[in-house]
Amino acid sequence: MSPPTAIRAATRVTDGGRRLPIHRALAEDKGVGLVRGLLDAGGAEQLRAKDSDGWLPIHHAARLSSSAEVVTLLVRSGPWQLAAKNRDGRTPLALA
């Protein structure tokens, strides 16, 4: 069953740095439960959203050395992310 439209829409609200809730959850190391909930509610396309620094959500997870469970969830949702570069040309692996 898909999430209600209002909940799905809430996953797409950005802050002043063009960060989605999933960016912030990873940047603040909120844990796998919240990240999984955001992915379930808003879909894996959130993982393609770059913030104002050109960072994907996985860049934030890598910078903070998020748990293996969080990183596994992200990579399984889109393995292409490992090669994605931010505005400075750095991949998530370079930030880890």
XYZ file of N, CA, C and O in Angstrom:
384
model
N 0.841 -1.177 0.000
C 0.000 0.000 0.000
C 0.885 1.238 0.000
O 1.838 1.335 0.748
N 0.593 2.186 -0.871
C 1.414 3.404 -0.923
C 1.032 4.375 0.180
O -0.088 4.392 0.637
N 2.033 5.189 0.560
C 1.766 6.169 1.613
C 0.804 7.247 1.118
O 0.723 7.513 -0.075
N 0.079 7.866 2.042
C -0.815 8.963 1.646
C -0.035 10.077 0.941
O 1.148 10.291 1.207
N -0.716 10.763 0.061
C -0.096 11.829 -0.729
C 0.586 12.875 0.141
O 1.680 13.332 -0.179
N -0.008 13.264 1.247
C 0.579 14.294 2.113
C 1.902 13.831 2.703
O 2.850 14.615 2.811
N 1.986 12.558 3.085
C 3.234 12.043 3.649
C 4.302 11.984 2.564
O 5.437 12.402 2.771
N 3.940 11.495 1.389
C 4.886 11.443 0.274
C 5.377 12.852 -0.061
O 6.558 13.072 -0.277
N 4.476 13.821 -0.086
C 4.842 15.208 -0.386
C 5.791 15.770 0.671
O 6.712 16.526 0.351
N 5.599 15.382 1.930
C 6.462 15.879 3.007
C 7.909 15.430 2.832
O 8.826 16.115 3.281
N 8.136 14.304 2.160
C 9.507 13.827 1.938
C 10.224 14.658 0.878
O 11.427 14.512 0.700
N 9.482 15.540 0.205
C 10.056 16.355 -0.871
C 10.246 17.823 -0.490
O 10.625 18.638 -1.307
N 9.960 18.158 0.751
C 10.107 19.537 1.228
C 11.583 19.799 1.529
O 12.209 19.058 2.279
N 12.125 20.859 0.922
C 13.541 21.169 1.120
C 13.723 22.337 2.084
O 12.835 23.160 2.259
N 14.920 22.395 2.668
C 15.266 23.527 3.532
C 16.074 24.531 2.709
O 16.185 24.402 1.492
N 16.673 25.515 3.364
C 17.427 26.560 2.668
C 18.643 26.044 1.913
O 19.132 26.698 0.996
N 19.128 24.868 2.272
C 20.278 24.267 1.590
C 19.854 23.231 0.562
O 20.659 22.427 0.118
N 18.561 23.267 0.193
C 17.968 22.313 -0.749
C 18.090 20.872 -0.268
O 18.141 19.943 -1.056
N 18.132 20.688 1.041
C 18.205 19.343 1.612
C 16.795 18.817 1.886
O 15.980 19.515 2.480
N 16.584 17.593 1.450
C 15.350 16.886 1.753
C 15.434 16.309 3.166
O 16.527 16.222 3.736
N 14.320 15.867 3.717
C 14.375 15.211 5.022
C 15.365 14.046 5.074
O 16.034 13.845 6.081
N 15.517 13.313 3.976
C 16.459 12.193 3.997
C 17.908 12.685 4.095
O 18.731 12.068 4.758
N 18.227 13.821 3.452
C 19.565 14.407 3.603
C 19.822 14.718 5.083
O 20.866 14.403 5.629
N 18.838 15.378 5.695
C 19.009 15.801 7.086
C 19.081 14.616 8.029
O 19.862 14.612 8.978
N 18.268 13.598 7.785
C 18.298 12.411 8.643
C 19.671 11.753 8.610
O 20.192 11.319 9.638
N 20.285 11.714 7.429
C 21.613 11.113 7.303
C 22.691 12.039 7.853
O 23.620 11.584 8.516
N 22.575 13.332 7.602
C 23.572 14.294 8.096
C 23.576 14.359 9.621
O 24.601 14.657 10.231
N 22.427 14.067 10.228
C 22.309 14.113 11.685
C 22.344 12.716 12.307
O 22.071 12.562 13.492
N 22.667 11.711 11.472
C 22.827 10.320 11.926
C 21.637 9.848 12.762
O 21.784 9.366 13.885
N 20.442 9.977 12.181
C 19.206 9.637 12.898
C 18.887 8.145 12.914
O 17.941 7.735 13.555
N 19.638 7.337 12.195
C 19.456 5.891 12.269
C 18.694 5.287 11.111
O 18.002 5.965 10.353
N 18.825 3.986 11.020
C 18.269 3.249 9.891
C 16.740 3.253 9.889
O 16.136 3.256 8.820
N 16.112 3.271 11.061
C 14.650 3.254 11.103
C 14.036 4.454 10.408
O 13.114 4.308 9.607
N 14.557 5.636 10.693
C 14.038 6.846 10.059
C 14.362 6.865 8.569
O 13.511 7.201 7.748
N 15.568 6.476 8.205
C 15.958 6.459 6.789
C 15.067 5.489 6.014
O 14.563 5.813 4.936
N 14.831 4.312 6.567
C 13.962 3.325 5.911
C 12.547 3.889 5.781
O 11.909 3.752 4.741
N 12.055 4.539 6.826
C 10.723 5.131 6.773
C 10.607 6.202 5.699
O 9.611 6.265 4.973
N 11.630 7.037 5.589
C 11.614 8.073 4.550
C 11.659 7.461 3.156
O 10.959 7.916 2.251
N 12.465 6.425 2.975
C 12.513 5.750 1.671
C 11.182 5.088 1.348
O 10.702 5.163 0.212
N 10.581 4.446 2.336
C 9.275 3.809 2.123
C 8.209 4.844 1.771
O 7.380 4.615 0.904
N 8.255 5.985 2.439
C 7.242 7.023 2.220
C 7.463 7.805 0.933
O 6.509 8.152 0.242
N 8.711 8.080 0.602
C 8.985 8.964 -0.526
C 9.604 8.324 -1.746
O 9.747 8.958 -2.782
N 10.006 7.082 -1.639
C 10.583 6.380 -2.780
C 12.076 6.618 -2.949
O 12.639 7.587 -2.428
N 12.702 5.705 -3.670
C 14.151 5.744 -3.865
C 14.606 6.922 -4.727
O 15.790 7.258 -4.717
N 13.693 7.578 -5.429
C 14.107 8.729 -6.244
C 14.676 9.855 -5.385
O 15.418 10.705 -5.876
N 14.375 9.861 -4.085
C 14.966 10.851 -3.170
C 16.486 10.764 -3.164
O 17.170 11.747 -2.901
N 16.996 9.579 -3.428
C 18.440 9.360 -3.382
C 19.167 10.086 -4.508
O 20.378 10.246 -4.461
N 18.438 10.533 -5.520
C 19.037 11.267 -6.647
C 19.065 12.780 -6.415
O 19.638 13.521 -7.200
N 18.456 13.243 -5.344
C 18.356 14.682 -5.074
C 19.661 15.213 -4.491
O 20.143 14.726 -3.477
N 20.212 16.229 -5.147
C 21.430 16.872 -4.653
C 21.059 18.126 -3.868
O 20.160 18.865 -4.250
N 21.791 18.345 -2.773
C 21.571 19.567 -2.004
C 22.371 20.707 -2.642
O 22.947 20.553 -3.715
N 22.417 21.864 -1.996
C 23.084 23.031 -2.594
C 24.596 22.850 -2.727
O 25.238 23.594 -3.455
N 25.157 21.856 -2.041
C 26.589 21.559 -2.181
C 26.838 20.428 -3.171
O 27.973 19.974 -3.322
N 25.770 19.975 -3.820
C 25.899 18.886 -4.787
C 26.013 17.518 -4.130
O 26.427 16.555 -4.765
N 25.632 17.440 -2.863
C 25.714 16.172 -2.132
C 24.410 15.399 -2.256
O 23.326 15.943 -2.058
N 24.543 14.122 -2.553
C 23.423 13.203 -2.463
C 23.293 12.770 -1.002
O 24.240 12.929 -0.215
N 22.174 12.187 -0.637
C 22.056 11.695 0.735
C 23.201 10.760 1.140
O 23.698 10.838 2.268
N 23.667 9.917 0.238
C 24.734 8.975 0.590
C 26.049 9.680 0.933
O 26.845 9.175 1.719
N 26.286 10.868 0.374
C 27.493 11.624 0.739
C 27.466 11.976 2.228
O 28.486 11.907 2.909
N 26.282 12.359 2.724
C 26.154 12.684 4.149
C 26.395 11.444 5.009
O 27.073 11.515 6.033
N 25.850 10.317 4.585
C 26.046 9.072 5.331
C 27.522 8.701 5.370
O 28.044 8.307 6.415
N 28.211 8.859 4.256
C 29.634 8.499 4.189
C 30.474 9.425 5.062
O 31.378 8.969 5.767
N 30.176 10.706 5.026
C 30.949 11.674 5.806
C 30.879 11.371 7.304
O 31.854 11.530 8.027
N 29.720 10.911 7.757
C 29.541 10.630 9.178
C 29.862 9.187 9.550
O 29.662 8.792 10.689
N 30.351 8.418 8.584
C 30.612 6.991 8.831
C 29.386 6.325 9.439
O 29.451 5.699 10.498
N 28.256 6.473 8.761
C 27.007 5.867 9.229
C 27.165 4.365 9.380
O 28.073 3.760 8.828
N 26.243 3.770 10.091
C 26.300 2.333 10.349
C 26.266 1.537 9.050
O 25.766 2.004 8.020
N 26.783 0.342 9.131
C 26.775 -0.557 7.968
C 25.345 -0.815 7.511
O 25.080 -0.929 6.312
N 24.413 -0.862 8.448
C 23.013 -1.100 8.108
C 22.438 0.042 7.265
O 21.741 -0.189 6.281
N 22.772 1.289 7.616
C 22.306 2.448 6.840
C 22.932 2.437 5.451
O 22.243 2.595 4.442
N 24.233 2.239 5.386
C 24.929 2.252 4.095
C 24.420 1.120 3.203
O 24.180 1.316 2.016
N 24.217 -0.055 3.777
C 23.688 -1.188 3.003
C 22.315 -0.858 2.442
O 22.037 -1.132 1.271
N 21.453 -0.265 3.251
C 20.121 0.126 2.787
C 20.223 1.093 1.607
O 19.548 0.920 0.587
N 21.071 2.093 1.721
C 21.228 3.070 0.645
C 21.767 2.424 -0.617
O 21.243 2.649 -1.722
N 22.798 1.618 -0.489
C 23.427 1.002 -1.668
C 22.477 0.020 -2.337
O 22.389 -0.015 -3.569
N 21.755 -0.734 -1.557
C 20.782 -1.663 -2.160
C 19.662 -0.916 -2.874
O 19.064 -1.434 -3.806
N 19.380 0.293 -2.436
C 18.346 1.111 -3.079
C 18.848 1.771 -4.352
O 18.058 2.305 -5.129
N 20.151 1.770 -4.573
C 20.717 2.374 -5.780
C 22.235 2.287 -5.786
O 22.904 3.222 -5.319
N 22.803 1.166 -6.267
C 24.258 0.986 -6.257
C 25.021 2.070 -7.025
O 26.184 2.337 -6.737
N 24.377 2.717 -7.976
C 24.998 3.785 -8.767
C 25.529 4.911 -7.874
O 26.439 5.645 -8.263
N 24.974 5.035 -6.670
C 25.364 6.121 -5.763
C 26.846 6.113 -5.397
O 27.431 7.157 -5.125
N 27.451 4.935 -5.371
C 28.852 4.827 -4.958
C 29.792 5.593 -5.889
O 30.849 6.036 -5.469
N 29.405 5.766 -7.145
C 30.243 6.479 -8.112
C 29.833 7.944 -8.277
O 30.504 8.697 -8.990
N 28.766 8.367 -7.608
C 28.263 9.734 -7.756
C 29.223 10.735 -7.118
O 29.721 10.528 -6.022
N 29.467 11.824 -7.830
C 30.384 12.859 -7.334
C 29.610 14.092 -6.887
O 28.626 14.478 -7.499
N 30.113 14.710 -5.826
C 29.510 15.958 -5.368
C 30.108 17.122 -6.175
O 30.878 16.907 -7.118
N 29.773 18.327 -5.810
C 30.241 19.505 -6.553
C 31.762 19.594 -6.589
O 32.346 20.120 -7.529
N 32.440 19.051 -5.576
C 33.903 19.066 -5.525
C 34.518 17.851 -6.206
O 35.742 17.652 -6.135
N 33.689 17.009 -6.812
C 34.193 15.837 -7.510
C 34.492 14.648 -6.628
O 35.164 13.720 -7.041
N 33.985 14.670 -5.399
C 34.278 13.584 -4.451
C 33.118 12.586 -4.396
O 31.953 12.955 -4.340
N 33.480 11.315 -4.402
C 32.494 10.245 -4.274
C 32.229 9.974 -2.796
O 33.010 10.391 -1.936
N 31.167 9.245 -2.492
C 30.930 8.882 -1.088
C 32.125 8.115 -0.484
O 32.466 8.343 0.673
N 32.736 7.261 -1.270
C 33.888 6.505 -0.748
C 35.041 7.418 -0.383
O 35.766 7.176 0.585
N 35.210 8.505 -1.122
C 36.288 9.462 -0.819
C 36.005 10.215 0.488
O 36.944 10.678 1.147
N 34.737 10.329 0.847
C 34.362 11.051 2.064
C 34.361 10.158 3.302
O 34.381 10.658 4.419
N 34.333 8.848 3.082
C 34.234 7.904 4.210
C 35.525 7.851 5.019
O 36.584 8.142 4.580
